XYZ file of C-alpha atoms in Angstrom:
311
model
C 28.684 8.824 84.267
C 29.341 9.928 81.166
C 32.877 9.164 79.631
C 33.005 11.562 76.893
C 33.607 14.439 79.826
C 35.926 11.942 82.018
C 33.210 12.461 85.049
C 32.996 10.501 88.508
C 30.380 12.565 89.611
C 26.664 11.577 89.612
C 24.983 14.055 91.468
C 25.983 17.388 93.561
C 25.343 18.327 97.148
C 23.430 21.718 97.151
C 24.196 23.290 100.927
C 21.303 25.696 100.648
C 19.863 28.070 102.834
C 20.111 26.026 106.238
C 18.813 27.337 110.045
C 16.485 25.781 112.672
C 12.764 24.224 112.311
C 11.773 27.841 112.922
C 13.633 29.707 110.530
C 12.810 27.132 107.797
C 9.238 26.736 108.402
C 9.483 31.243 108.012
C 11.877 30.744 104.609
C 9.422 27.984 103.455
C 6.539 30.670 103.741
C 7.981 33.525 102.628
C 9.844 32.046 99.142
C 5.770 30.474 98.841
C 4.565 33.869 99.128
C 7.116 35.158 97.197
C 6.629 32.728 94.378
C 2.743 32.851 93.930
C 3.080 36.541 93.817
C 5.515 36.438 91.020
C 3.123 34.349 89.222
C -0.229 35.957 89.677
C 1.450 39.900 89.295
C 3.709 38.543 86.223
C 0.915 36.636 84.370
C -1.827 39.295 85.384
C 0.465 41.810 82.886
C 0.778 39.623 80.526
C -2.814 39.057 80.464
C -3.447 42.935 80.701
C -1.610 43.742 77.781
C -2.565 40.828 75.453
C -6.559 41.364 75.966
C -6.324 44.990 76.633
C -6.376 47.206 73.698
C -5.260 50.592 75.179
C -2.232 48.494 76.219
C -1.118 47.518 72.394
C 1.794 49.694 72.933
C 5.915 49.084 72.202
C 6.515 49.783 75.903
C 4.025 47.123 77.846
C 4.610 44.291 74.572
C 8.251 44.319 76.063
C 6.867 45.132 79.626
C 4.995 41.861 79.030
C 7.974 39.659 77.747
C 9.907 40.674 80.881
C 7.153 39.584 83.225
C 7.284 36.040 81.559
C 11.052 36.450 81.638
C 10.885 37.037 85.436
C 8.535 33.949 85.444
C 10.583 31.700 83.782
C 13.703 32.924 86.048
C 12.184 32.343 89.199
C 10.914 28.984 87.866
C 14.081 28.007 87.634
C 15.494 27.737 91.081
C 12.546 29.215 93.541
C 10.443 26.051 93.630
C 13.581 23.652 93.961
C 15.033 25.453 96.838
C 11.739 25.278 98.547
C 11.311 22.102 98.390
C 15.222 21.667 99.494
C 14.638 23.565 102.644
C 11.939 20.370 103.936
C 15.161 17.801 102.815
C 18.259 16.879 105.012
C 19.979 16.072 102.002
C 19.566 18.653 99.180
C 20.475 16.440 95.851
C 20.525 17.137 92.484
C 21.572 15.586 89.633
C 24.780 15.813 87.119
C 22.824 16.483 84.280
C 19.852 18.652 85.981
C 22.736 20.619 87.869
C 24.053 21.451 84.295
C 20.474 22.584 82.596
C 19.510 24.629 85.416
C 22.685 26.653 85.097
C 22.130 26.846 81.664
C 18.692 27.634 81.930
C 19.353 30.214 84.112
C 21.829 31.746 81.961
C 19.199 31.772 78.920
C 16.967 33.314 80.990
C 19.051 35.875 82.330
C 21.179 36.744 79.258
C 18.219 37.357 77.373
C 16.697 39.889 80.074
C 20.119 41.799 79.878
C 18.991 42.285 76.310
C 15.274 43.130 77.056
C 16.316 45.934 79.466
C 18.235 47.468 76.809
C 15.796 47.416 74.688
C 13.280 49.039 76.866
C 15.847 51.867 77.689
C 15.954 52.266 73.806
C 12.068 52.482 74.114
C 12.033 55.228 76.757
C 14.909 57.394 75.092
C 12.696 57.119 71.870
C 9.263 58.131 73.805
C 10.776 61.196 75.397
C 13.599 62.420 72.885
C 11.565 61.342 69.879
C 8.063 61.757 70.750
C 7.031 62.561 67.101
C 8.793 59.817 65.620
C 7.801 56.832 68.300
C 5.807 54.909 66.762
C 7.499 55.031 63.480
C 10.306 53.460 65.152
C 9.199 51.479 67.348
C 7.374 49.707 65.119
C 5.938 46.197 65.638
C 9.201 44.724 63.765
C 11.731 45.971 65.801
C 9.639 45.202 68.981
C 9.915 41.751 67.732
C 13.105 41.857 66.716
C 14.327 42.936 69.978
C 12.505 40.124 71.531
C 14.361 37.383 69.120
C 17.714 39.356 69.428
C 16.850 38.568 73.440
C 16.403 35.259 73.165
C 19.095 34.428 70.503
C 21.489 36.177 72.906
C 20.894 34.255 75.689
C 21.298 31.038 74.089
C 24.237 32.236 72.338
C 25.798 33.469 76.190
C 24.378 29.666 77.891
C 25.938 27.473 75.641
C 28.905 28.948 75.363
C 29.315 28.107 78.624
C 27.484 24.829 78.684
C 29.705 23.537 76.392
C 32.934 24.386 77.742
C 31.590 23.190 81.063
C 30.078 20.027 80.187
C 33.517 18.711 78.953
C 35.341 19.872 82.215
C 36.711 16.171 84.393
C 34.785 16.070 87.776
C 36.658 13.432 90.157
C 35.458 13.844 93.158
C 34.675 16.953 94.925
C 30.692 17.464 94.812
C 29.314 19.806 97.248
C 27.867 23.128 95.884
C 27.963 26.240 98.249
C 24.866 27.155 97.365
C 20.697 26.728 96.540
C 20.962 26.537 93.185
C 23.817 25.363 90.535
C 25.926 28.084 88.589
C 28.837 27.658 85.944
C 31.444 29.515 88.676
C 30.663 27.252 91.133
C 30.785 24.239 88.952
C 33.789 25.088 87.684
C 35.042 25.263 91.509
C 34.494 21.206 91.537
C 36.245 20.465 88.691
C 39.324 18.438 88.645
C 41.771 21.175 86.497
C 42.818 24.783 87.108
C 39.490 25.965 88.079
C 41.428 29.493 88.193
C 42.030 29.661 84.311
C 38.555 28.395 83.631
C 36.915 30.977 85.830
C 38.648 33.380 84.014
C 36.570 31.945 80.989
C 33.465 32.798 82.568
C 34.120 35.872 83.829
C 35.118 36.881 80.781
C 31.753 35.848 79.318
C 29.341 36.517 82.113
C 31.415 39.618 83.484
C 31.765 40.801 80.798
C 28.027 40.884 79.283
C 26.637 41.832 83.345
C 29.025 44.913 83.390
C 28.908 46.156 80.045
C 25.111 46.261 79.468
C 25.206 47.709 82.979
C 27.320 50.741 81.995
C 25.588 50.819 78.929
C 21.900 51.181 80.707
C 23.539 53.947 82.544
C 24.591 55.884 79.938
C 21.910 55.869 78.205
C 19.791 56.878 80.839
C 22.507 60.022 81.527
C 21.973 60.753 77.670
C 18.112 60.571 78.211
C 18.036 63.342 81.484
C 20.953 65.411 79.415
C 18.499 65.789 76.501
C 15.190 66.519 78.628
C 17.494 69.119 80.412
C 18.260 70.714 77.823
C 15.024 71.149 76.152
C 13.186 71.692 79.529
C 15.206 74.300 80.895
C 16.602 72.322 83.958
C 12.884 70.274 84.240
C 13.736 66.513 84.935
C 10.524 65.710 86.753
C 8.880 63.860 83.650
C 12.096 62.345 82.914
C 12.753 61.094 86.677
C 9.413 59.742 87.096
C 9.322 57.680 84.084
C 12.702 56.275 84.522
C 12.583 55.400 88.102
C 10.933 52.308 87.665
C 13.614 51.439 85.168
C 16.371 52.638 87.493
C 14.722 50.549 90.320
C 14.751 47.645 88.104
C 18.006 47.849 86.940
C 19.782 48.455 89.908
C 18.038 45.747 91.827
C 18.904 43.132 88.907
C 22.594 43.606 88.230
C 23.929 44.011 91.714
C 24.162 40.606 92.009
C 25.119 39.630 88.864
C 27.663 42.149 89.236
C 28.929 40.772 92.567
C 28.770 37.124 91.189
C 30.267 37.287 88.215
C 32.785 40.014 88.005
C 34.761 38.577 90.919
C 34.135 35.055 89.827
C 37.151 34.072 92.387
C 35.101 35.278 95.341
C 34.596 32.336 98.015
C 32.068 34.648 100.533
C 29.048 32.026 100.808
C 27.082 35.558 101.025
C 27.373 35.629 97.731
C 24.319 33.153 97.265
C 21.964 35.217 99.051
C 22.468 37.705 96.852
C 20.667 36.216 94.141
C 17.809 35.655 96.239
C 17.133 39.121 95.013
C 17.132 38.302 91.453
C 15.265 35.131 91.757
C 12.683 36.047 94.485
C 12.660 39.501 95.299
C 13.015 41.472 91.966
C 10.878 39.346 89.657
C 8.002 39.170 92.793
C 8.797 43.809 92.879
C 8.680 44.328 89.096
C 4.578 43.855 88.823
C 4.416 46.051 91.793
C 6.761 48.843 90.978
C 5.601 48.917 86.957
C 1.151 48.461 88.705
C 1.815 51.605 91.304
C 4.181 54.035 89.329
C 1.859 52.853 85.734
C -1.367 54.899 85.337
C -2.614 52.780 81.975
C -1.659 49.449 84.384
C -3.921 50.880 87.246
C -7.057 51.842 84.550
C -6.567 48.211 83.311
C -6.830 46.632 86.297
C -10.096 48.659 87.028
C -11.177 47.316 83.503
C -11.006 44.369 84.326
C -12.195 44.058 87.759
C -15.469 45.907 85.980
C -15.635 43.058 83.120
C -15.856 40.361 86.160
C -17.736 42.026 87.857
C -15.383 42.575 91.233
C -16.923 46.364 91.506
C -20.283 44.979 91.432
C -20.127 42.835 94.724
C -17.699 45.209 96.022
């Protein structure tokens, strides 16, 4: 391999999610079913609000950038570990091991951004009605999207980086579907304790504080609409439980992962099933059902091509 990182290792051993002919041929067909409907219910909102024009709105332009966000992430590990499950041996490379992990942390570090910024967008819609679209103006809506982006590239290759460099001797079997900096770190031929401290102090730290931060500023947002509704938090409830939903379903295993990096539980893996399968496949659904101006789009559409017609 490589000499400038001192590395025996060609390729790692992914262990996967392993069971009998049965339970494979039902994992193959349910991560398939999964994974279509993450791209036709992701790309259908981004479709929605790019050619609809009651949609040209702060909330669904960042609404859209998370559904190709929750493309990309799934992307990333959902059609590999399919394909895995039909292989004895589940292979991949040195160097594709290391850009999936960094891809993944791209992806993910900048949707840690975009759900900030769409909490930002629903404290300004319901504390700041009068001033909305003053400040959420198409600038900072881009902005936010850049500031996403930039972030997650920032968080990856800070990791990447110190990673890359790190002597692997030997030891090549990953506990796991997919590759992650933690676990890579595990194989290394040095104190893997003192460079797991490294990462959790990147990828703990960024998981937990934008966590706490989401939460507080969705506390701030029901404090305010208490107070000026005289104990009323329907309209407040209803339009943050999607957000909630999202939020909660996202960072539990991020926070489980990479908080207690030292953690050895092979559960661990299947937690992130939920944020590469489950929540990115739920987030169409949960924004289509709770959305009204979704549901009238959809009708819009369906009248355009003519699906009411025949129907």
């Amino acid at each position: 391999m490589d000499q400038t990182n001192n590395t025996e290792v060609f390729e790692f051993m992914l262990v996967g999610l392993s069971g009998s002919w049965k339970t494979t041929i039902f994992l193959i067909s349910t991560f398939s079913l999964l994974y279509l409907s993450i791209i036709l219910g992701n790309l259908l909102i981004v479709f929605l609000v790019t050619t609809d024009s009651h949609l040209q709105s702060p909330m669904y332009f960042l609404l859209a950038n998370l559904s190709l966000i929750d493309v990309g992430l799934s992307s990333t590990t959902v059609p590999k570990m399919i394909s895995d499950l039909l292989k004895e041996r589940k292979v991949i490379s040195f160097h594709s091991c290391m850009t999936q992990a960094c891809f993944i942390h791209i992806i993910g570090g900048g949707e840690l951004v975009l759900l900030i910024a769409m909490a930002f967008d629903r404290y300004t819609a319901i504390c700041k009605p009068l001033h909305y679209l003053r400040i959420m103006s198409p600038k900072l809506c881009i902005l936010f999207v850049v500031t996403s982006w930039v972030t997650g590239v920032v968080h990856a290759l800070a990791q990447f980086f110190f990673v890359i460099n790190l002597p692997f001797c030997g030891p090549n079997k990953v506990d796991s579907f997919y590759c992650d900096f933690p676990r890579i770190i595990k194989l290394a031929c040095a104190d893997g304790d003192r460079f797991e401290l490294v990462v959790a102090a990147n990828s703990g730290f960024i998981s937990m504080g934008t966590f706490f931060l989401l939460l507080l500023s969705y506390m701030f947002i029901l404090i305010t609409v208490w107070k000026r509704s005289s104990g009323d938090l329907s309209k407040a409830l209803v339009t943050l439980s999607t957000h909630i939903t999202v939020v909660i379903l996202f960072f539990t295993p991020c926070m489980s992962i990479y908080v207690w990096p030292f953690s050895t539980s092979s559960i661990d893996k299947y937690l992130f099933i939920v944020d590469f399968a489950i929540t990115p496949a739920l987030n169409p659904v949960i924004y289509t059902l709770r959305n009204k101006d979704i549901r009238i789009a959809i009708k819009r559409l369906c009248k355009v091509t003519g699906y009411y017609k025949y129907h």
